Short mmCIF file of C-alpha atoms and ligand atoms in Angstrom, two decimals:
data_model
loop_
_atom_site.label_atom_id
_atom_site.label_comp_id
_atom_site.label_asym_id
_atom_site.label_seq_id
_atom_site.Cartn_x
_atom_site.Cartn_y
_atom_site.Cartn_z
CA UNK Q 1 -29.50 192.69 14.02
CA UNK Q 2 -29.56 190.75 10.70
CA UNK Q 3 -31.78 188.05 10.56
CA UNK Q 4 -29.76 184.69 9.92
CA UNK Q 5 -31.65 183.78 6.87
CA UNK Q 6 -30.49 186.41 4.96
CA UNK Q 7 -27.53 185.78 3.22
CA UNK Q 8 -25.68 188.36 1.46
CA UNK Q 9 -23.30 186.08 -0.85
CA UNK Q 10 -19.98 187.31 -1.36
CA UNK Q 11 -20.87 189.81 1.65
CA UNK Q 12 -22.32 192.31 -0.65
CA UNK Q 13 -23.03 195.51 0.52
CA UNK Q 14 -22.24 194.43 4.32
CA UNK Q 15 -21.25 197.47 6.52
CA UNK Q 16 -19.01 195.00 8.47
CA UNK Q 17 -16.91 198.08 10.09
CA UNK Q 18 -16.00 201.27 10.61
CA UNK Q 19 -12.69 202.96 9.18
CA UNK Q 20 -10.59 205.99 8.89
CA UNK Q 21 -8.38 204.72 6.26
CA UNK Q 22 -9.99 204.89 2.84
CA UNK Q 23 -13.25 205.70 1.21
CA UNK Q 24 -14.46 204.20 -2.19
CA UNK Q 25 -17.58 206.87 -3.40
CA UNK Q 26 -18.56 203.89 -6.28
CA UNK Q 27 -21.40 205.84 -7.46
CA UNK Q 28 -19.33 209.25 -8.18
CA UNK Q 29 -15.73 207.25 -8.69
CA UNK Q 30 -14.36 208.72 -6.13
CA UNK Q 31 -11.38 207.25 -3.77
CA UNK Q 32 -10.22 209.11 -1.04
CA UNK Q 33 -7.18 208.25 1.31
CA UNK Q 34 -7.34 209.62 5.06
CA UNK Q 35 -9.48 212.60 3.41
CA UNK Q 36 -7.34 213.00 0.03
CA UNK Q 37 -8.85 212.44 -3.13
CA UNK Q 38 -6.26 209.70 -4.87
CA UNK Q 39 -6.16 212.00 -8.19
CA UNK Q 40 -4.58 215.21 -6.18
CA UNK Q 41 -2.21 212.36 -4.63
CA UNK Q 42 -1.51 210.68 -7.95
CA UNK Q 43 -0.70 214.35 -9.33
CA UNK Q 44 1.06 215.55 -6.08
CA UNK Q 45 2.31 213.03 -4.13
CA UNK Q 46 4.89 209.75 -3.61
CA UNK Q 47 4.16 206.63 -2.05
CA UNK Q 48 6.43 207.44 0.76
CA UNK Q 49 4.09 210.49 2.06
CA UNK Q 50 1.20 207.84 1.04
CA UNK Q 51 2.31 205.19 2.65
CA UNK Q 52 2.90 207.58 6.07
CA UNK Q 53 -0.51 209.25 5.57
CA UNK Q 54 -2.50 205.65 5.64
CA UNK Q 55 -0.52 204.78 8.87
CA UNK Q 56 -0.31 207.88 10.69
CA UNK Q 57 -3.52 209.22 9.61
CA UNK Q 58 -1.73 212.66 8.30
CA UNK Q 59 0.75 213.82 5.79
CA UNK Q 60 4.29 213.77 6.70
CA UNK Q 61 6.32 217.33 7.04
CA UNK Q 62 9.96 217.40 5.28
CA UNK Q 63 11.21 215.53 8.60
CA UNK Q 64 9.06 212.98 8.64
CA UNK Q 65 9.12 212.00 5.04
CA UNK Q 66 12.87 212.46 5.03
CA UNK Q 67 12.97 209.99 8.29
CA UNK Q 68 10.52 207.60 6.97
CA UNK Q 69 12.52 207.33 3.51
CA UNK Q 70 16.39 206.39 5.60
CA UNK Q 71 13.78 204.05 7.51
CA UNK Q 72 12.78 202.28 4.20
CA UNK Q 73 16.75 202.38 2.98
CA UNK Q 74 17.85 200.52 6.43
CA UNK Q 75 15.16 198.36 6.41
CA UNK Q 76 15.42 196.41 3.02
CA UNK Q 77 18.19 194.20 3.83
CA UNK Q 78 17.14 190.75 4.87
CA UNK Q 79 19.07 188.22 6.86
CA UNK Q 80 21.51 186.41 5.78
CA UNK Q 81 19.85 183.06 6.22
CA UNK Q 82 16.10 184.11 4.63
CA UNK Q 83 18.47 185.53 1.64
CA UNK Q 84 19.85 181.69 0.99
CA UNK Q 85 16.21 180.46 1.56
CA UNK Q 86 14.90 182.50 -0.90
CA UNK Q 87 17.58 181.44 -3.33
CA UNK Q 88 16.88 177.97 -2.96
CA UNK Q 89 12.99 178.12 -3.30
CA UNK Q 90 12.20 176.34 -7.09
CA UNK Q 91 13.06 178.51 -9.50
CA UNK Q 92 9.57 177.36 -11.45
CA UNK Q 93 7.52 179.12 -8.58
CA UNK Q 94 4.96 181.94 -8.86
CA UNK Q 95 6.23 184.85 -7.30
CA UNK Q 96 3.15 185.55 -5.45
CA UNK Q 97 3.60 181.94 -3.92
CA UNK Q 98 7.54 182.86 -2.56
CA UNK Q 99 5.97 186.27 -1.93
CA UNK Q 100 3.43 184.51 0.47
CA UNK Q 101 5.85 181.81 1.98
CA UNK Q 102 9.23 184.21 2.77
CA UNK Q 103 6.74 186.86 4.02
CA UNK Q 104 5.64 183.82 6.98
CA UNK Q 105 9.32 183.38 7.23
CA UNK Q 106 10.22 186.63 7.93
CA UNK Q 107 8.69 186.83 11.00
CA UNK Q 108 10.50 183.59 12.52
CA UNK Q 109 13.49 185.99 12.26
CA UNK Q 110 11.30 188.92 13.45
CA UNK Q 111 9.84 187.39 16.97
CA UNK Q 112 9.09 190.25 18.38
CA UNK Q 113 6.82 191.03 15.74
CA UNK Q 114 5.03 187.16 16.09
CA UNK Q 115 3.27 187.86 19.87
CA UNK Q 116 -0.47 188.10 19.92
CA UNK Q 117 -1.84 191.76 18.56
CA UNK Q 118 1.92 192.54 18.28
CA UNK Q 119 0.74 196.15 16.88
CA UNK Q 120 4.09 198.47 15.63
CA UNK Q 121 4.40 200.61 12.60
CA UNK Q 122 7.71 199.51 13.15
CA UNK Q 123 6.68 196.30 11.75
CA UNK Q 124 4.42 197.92 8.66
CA UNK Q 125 7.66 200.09 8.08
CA UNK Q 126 9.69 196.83 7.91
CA UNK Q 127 7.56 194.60 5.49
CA UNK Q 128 6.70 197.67 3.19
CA UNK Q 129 10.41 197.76 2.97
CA UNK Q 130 11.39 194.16 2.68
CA UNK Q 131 8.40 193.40 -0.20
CA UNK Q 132 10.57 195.08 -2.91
CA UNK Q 133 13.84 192.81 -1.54
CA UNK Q 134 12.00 189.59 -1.80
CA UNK Q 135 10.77 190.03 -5.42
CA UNK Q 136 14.31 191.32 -6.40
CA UNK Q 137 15.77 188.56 -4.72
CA UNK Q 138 13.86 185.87 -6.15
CA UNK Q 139 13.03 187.28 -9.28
CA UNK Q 140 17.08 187.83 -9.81
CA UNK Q 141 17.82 184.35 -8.92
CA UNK Q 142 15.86 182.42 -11.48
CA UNK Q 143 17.02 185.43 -13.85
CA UNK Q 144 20.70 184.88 -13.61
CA UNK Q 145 20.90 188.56 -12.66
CA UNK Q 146 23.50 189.70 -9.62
CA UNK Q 147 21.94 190.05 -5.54
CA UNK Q 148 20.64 193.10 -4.73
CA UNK Q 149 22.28 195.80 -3.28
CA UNK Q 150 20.43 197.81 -0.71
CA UNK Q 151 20.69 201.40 -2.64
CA UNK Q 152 19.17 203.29 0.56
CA UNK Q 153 19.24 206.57 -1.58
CA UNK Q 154 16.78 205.58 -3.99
CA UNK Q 155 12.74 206.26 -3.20
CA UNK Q 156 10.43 202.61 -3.03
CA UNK Q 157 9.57 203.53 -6.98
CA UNK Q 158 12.95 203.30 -8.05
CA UNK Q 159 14.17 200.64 -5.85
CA UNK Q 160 11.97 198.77 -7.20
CA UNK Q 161 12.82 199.08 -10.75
CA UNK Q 162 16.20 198.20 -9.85
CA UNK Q 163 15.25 195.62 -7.72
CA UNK Q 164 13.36 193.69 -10.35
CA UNK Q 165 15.36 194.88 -13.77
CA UNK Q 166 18.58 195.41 -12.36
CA UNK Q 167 18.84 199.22 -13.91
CA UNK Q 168 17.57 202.70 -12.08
CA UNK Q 169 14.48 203.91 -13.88
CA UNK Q 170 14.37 207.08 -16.30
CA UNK Q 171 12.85 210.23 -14.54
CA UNK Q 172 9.28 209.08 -16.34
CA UNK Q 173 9.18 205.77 -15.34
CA UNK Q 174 9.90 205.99 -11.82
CA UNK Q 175 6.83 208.45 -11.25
CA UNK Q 176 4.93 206.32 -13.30
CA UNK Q 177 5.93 203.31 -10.93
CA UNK Q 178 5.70 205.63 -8.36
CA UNK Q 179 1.92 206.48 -9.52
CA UNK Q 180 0.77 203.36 -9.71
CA UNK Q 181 2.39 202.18 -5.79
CA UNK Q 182 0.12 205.35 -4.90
CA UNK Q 183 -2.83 204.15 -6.33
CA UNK Q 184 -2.22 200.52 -5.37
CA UNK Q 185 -1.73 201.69 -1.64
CA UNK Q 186 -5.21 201.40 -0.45
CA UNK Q 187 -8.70 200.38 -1.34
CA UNK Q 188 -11.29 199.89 1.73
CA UNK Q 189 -12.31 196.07 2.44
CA UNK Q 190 -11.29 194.70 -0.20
CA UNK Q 191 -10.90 190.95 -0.35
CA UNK Q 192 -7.17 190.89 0.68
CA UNK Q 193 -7.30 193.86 3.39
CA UNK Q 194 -10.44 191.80 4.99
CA UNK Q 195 -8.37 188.62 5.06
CA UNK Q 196 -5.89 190.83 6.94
CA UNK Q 197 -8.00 192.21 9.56
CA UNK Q 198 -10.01 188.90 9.71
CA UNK Q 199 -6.31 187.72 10.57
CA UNK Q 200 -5.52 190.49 13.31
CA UNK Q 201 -9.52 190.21 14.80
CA UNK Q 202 -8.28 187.04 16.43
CA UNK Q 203 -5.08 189.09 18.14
CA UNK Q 204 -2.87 187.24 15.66
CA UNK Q 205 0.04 189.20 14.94
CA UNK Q 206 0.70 191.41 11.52
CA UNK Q 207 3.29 189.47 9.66
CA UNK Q 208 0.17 186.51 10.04
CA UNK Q 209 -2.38 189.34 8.66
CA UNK Q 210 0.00 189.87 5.91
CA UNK Q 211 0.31 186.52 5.03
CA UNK Q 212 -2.91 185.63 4.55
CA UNK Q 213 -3.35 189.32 2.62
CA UNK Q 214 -0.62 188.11 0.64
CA UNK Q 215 -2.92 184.82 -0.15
CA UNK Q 216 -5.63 186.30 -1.12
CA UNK Q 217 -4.36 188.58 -3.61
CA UNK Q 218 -2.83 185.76 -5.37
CA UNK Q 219 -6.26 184.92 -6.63
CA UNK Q 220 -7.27 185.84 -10.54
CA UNK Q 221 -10.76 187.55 -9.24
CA UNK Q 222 -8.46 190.00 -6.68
CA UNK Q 223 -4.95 191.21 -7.76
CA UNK Q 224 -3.95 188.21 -10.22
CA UNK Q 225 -6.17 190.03 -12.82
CA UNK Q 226 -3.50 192.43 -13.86
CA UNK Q 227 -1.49 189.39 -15.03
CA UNK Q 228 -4.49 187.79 -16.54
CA UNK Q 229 -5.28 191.14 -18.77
CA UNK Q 230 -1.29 190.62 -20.50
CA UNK Q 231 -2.48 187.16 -21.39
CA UNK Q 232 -5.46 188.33 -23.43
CA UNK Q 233 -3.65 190.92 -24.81
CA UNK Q 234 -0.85 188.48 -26.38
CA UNK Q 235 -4.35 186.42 -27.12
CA UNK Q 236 -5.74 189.14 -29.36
CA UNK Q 237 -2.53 190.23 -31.30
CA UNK Q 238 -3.49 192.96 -33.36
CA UNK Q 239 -6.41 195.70 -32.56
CA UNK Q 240 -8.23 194.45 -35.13
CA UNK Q 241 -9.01 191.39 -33.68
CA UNK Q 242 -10.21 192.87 -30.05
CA UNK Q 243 -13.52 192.67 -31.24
CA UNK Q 244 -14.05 189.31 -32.34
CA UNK Q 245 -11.63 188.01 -29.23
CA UNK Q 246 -13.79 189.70 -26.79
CA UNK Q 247 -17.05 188.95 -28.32
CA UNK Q 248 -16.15 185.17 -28.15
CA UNK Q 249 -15.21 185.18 -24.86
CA UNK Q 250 -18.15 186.85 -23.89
CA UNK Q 251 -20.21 184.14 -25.39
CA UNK Q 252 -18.62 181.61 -23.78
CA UNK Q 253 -19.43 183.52 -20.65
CA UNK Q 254 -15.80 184.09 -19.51
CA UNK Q 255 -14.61 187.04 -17.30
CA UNK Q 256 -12.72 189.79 -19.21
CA UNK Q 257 -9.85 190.41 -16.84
CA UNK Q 258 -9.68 194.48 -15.91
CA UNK Q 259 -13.30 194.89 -16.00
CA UNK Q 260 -16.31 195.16 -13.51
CA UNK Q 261 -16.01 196.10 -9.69
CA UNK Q 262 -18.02 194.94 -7.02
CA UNK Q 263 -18.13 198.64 -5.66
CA UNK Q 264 -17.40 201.38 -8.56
CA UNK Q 265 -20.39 201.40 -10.49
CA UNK Q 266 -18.74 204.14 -12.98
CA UNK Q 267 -15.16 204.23 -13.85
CA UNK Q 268 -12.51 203.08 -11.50
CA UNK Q 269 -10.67 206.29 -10.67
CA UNK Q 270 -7.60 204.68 -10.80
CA UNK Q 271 -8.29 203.19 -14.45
CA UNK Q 272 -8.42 206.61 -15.47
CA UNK Q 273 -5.09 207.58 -14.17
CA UNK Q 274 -2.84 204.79 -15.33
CA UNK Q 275 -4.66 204.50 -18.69
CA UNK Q 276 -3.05 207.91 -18.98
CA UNK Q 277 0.72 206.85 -17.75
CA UNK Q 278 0.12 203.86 -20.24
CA UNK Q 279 -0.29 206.44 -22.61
CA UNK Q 280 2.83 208.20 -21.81
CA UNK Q 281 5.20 205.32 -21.31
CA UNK Q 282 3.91 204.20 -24.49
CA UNK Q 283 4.93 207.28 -26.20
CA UNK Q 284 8.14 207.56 -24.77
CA UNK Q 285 8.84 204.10 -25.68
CA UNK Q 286 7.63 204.74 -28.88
CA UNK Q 287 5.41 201.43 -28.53
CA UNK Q 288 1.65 202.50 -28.06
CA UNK Q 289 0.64 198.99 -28.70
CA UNK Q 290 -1.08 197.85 -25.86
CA UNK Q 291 -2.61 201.09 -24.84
CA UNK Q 292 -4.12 200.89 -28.38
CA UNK Q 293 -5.30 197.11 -27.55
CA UNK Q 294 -6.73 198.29 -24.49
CA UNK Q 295 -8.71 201.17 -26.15
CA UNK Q 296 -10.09 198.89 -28.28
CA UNK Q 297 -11.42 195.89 -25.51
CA UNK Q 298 -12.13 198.66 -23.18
CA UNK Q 299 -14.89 199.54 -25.96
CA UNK Q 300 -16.21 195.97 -27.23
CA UNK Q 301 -16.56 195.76 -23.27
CA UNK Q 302 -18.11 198.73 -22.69
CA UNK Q 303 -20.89 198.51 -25.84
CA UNK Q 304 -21.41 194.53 -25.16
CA UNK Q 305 -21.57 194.48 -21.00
CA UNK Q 306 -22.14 197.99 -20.11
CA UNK Q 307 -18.63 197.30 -17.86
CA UNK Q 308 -15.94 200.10 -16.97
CA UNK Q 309 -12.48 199.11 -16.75
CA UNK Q 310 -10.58 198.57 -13.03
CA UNK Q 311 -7.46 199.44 -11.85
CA UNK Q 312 -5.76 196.04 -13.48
CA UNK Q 313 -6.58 197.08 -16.67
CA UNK Q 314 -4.01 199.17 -17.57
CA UNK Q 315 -1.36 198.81 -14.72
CA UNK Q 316 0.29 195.77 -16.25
CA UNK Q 317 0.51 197.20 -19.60
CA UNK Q 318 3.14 200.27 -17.97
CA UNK Q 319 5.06 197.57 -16.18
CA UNK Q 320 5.27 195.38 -19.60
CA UNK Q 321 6.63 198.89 -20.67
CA UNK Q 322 9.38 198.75 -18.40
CA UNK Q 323 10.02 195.02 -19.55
CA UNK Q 324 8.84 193.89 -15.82
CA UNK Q 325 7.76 190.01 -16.29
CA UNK Q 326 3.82 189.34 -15.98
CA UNK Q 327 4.09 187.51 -12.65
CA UNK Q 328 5.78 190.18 -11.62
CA UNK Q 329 2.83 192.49 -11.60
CA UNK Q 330 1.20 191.02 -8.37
CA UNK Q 331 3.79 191.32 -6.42
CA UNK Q 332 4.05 194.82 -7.52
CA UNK Q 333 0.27 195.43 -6.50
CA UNK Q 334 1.58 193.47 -2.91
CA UNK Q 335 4.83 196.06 -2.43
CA UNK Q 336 1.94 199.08 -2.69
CA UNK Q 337 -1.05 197.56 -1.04
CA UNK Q 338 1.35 196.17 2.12
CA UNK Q 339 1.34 199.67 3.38
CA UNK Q 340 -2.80 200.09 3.23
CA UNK Q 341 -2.68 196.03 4.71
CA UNK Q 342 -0.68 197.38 7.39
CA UNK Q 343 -2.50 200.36 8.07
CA UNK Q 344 -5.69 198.43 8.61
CA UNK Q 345 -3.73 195.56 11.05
CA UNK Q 346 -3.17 198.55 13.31
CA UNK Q 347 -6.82 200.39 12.94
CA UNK Q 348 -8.15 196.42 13.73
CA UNK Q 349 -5.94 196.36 17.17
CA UNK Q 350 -6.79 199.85 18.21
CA UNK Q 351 -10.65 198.28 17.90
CA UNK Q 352 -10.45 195.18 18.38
CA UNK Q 353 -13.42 192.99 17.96
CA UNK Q 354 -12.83 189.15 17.07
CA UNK Q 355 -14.57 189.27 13.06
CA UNK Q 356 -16.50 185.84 12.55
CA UNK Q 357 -20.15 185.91 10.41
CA UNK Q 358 -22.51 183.11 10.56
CA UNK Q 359 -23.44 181.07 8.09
CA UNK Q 360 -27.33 179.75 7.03
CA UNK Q 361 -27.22 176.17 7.03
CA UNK Q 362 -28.86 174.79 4.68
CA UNK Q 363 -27.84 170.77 4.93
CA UNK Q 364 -30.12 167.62 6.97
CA UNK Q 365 -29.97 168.09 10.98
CA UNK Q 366 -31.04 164.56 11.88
CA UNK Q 367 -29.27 162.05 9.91
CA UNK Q 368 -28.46 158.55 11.91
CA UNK Q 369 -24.95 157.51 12.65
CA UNK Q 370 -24.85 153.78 10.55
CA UNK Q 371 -21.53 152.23 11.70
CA UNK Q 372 -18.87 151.95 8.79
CA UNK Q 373 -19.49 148.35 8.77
CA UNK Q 374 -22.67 148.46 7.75
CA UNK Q 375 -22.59 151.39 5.19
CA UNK Q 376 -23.22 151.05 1.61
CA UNK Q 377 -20.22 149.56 -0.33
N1 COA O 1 -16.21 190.25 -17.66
C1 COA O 1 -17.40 189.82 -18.09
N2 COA O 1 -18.50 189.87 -17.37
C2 COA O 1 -18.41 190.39 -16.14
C3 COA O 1 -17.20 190.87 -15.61
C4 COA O 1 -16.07 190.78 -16.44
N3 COA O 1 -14.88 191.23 -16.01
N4 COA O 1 -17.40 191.35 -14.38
C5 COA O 1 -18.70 191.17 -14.10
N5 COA O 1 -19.30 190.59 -15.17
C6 COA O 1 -20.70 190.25 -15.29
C7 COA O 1 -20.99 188.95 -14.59
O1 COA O 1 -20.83 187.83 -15.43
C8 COA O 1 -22.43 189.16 -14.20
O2 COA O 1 -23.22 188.98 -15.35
P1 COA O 1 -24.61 188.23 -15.25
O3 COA O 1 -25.43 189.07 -14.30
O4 COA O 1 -25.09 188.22 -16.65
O5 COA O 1 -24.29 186.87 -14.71
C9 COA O 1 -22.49 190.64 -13.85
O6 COA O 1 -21.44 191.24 -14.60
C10 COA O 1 -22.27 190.92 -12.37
O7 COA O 1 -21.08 190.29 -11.96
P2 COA O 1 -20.75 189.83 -10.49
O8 COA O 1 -19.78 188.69 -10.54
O9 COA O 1 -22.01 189.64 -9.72
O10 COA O 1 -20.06 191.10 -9.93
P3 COA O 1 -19.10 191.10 -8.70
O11 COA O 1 -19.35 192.33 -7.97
O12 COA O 1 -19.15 189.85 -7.90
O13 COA O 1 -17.70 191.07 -9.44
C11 COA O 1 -15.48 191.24 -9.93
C12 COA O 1 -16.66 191.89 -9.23
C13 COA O 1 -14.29 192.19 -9.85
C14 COA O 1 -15.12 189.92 -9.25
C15 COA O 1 -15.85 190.97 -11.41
O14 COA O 1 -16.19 192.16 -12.04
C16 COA O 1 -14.73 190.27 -12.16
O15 COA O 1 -14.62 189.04 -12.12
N6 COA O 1 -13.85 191.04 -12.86
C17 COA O 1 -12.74 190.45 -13.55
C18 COA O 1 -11.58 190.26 -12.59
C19 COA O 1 -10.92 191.57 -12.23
O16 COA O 1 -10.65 192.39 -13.08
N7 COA O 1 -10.62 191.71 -10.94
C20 COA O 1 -9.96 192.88 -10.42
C21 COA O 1 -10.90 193.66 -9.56
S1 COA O 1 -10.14 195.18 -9.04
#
């Protein structure tokens, strides 16, 4: 047992369970879903066969995959009534904050899915469909652009593309959207996928778990940073100014978004793989702007901190690519990573054990109650 007085801050390096789903080797750079290294399925794979591995625990066959993908068709439509909702939310909100509050009301039209430990894939099937709808419909809303249609023939990749841009991608960009949903998918305990199964540990039901997963990757430190890395980018301008951009920043002691991991210790696999696909949207758009930028910081970084770059650091710049808005980009990471969520909701029920740490207190234990009357003005 751990002794109470030590505290690991941040829960660094606690073993806090065990897992089939995904395995982060941070020393070699390694990530591995259900067994597969994430570079052969990033070469080989879609999110759809991804997706179905993390839940099912294998790949799918041609029947399964073809079953799973007229699931994800039927299941994008919303109801009626959330549709107007979402319509009527202020247009000034962040996405990830509509993302977060339609996702809660979803299940009021769901009940089934809303009883304690309520455990289907039926459920994981239906959010990782409806993610994509509620961006489009939001996003289209305070864009002037027409609803959605439910296009069942089109794969998550390029439903999403349409959903948020109102066109069907290019051949190029929908595997390179389709690429980065696969290497959003899953990623061990991280902050979001804990809040999940913190969520489910209490036999709270998964469209809860996903809310608060939805929460937590709001945050700047956890999937906001994609966003955060555009912003420094329009900051710097020009490649020639990286260096002195990044070098003041780093003297004021601020974060560079896209860098550092609290588990890869080398290069983020993932980095390695979109920094490529930023690459080749770049060419084809004949705009290699910000993978030039990102080069460049990924350098003054790298000689100044000794940092690698993380999966945000390049992600955003394909989306910008596309012309996907920058609050967009969360949500993206949310329409991937609601499949691995999901997948861990139902590996939490299947081993259930109510998840609650202690904490070292360190304030007075004897203090005298002094009625208000008497306190110090
Ligand atoms: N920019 C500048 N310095 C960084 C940094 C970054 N992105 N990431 C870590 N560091 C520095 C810290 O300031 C600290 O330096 P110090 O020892 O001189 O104080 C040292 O590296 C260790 O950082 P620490 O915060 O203890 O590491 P962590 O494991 O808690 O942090 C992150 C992991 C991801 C929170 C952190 O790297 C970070 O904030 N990155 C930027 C946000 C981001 O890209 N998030 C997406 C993660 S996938």
């Amino acid at each position: 047992m751990v002794e109470p007085s030590e505290v690991q801050r941040g829960l660094e390096d606690v073993v806090a369970l065990e897992s089939r789903i995904c395995f982060i080797d941070g020393l070699q750079g390694r990530l591995i879903y259900q067994g597969y290294d994430i570079r052969d399925l990033a070469a080989r794979s879609t999110f759809e066969e991804v997706a179905y591995l993390l839940w099912y625990g294998q790949l799918p066959n041609a029947a399964q995959l073809t079953d799973l993908r007229a699931r994800f068709g039927a299941l994008r439509t919303l109801p009626e009534p959330l549709v107007q909702r979402i319509q009527s939310m202020p247009l000034e909100s962040h996405p990830m904050d509509v993302l977060r509050t339609t996702v809660s009301m979803l299940a009021l039209f769901e009940p089934e899915e809303t009883k304690p430990g309520a455990s289907s894939i039926g459920g994981a099937q239906r959010l990782t469909a409806a993610l994509p709808t509620i961006i489009g419909t939001f996003h289209r809303e305070r864009s002037g652009l027409p609803p959605l249609r439910p296009r069942p023939e089109l794969s998550q990749a390029a439903y999403l593309v349409y959903a948020l841009l109102d066109r069907d991608p290019t051949e190029l960009e929908a595997r390179a959207i389709d690429v980065a949903l696969i290497l959003h998918a899953d990623h061990e305990l991280n902050a979001s996928t804990f809040a999940a199964r913190v969520t489910a540990s209490t036999l709270s039901d998964l469209y809860s778990s996903v809310t608060s997963a939805v929460g937590t990757l709001k945050g700047p430190l956890h999937g906001g940073a994609n966003e955060r890395v555009m912003e420094l980018l329009d900051e710097i301008g020009t490649p020639e100014l990286a260096e002195t951009v990044v070098k003041e920043k780093l003297s004021r002691h601020e974060r560079i978004m896209g860098f550092g991991h609290r588990v890869y210790k080398v290069e983020d696999p993932r980095a390695t793989i979109l920094r490529e696909w930023s690459r080749k949207v770049g060419e084809a758009k004949g705009n290699l702007r910000y993978y030039e930028l990102l080069r460049k910081v990924e350098e003054v970084v790298h000689r100044e901190k000794g940092l690698y770059p993380n999966v945000d650091l390049y992600s955003g710049s394909v989306y910008s690519l596309l012309g996907v808005p920058h609050d967009l980009f969360t949500p993206i990471f949310a329409a991937s990573r609601v499949s691995g969520w999901t997948a861990h909701v139902l590996e939490e029920y299947q081993d259930l054990r109510l998840i609650r740490p202690t904490a070292k207190y360190i304030g007075p234990t004897d203090l005298q109650y002094v009625p208000v009357e008497s306190r110090a003005p």
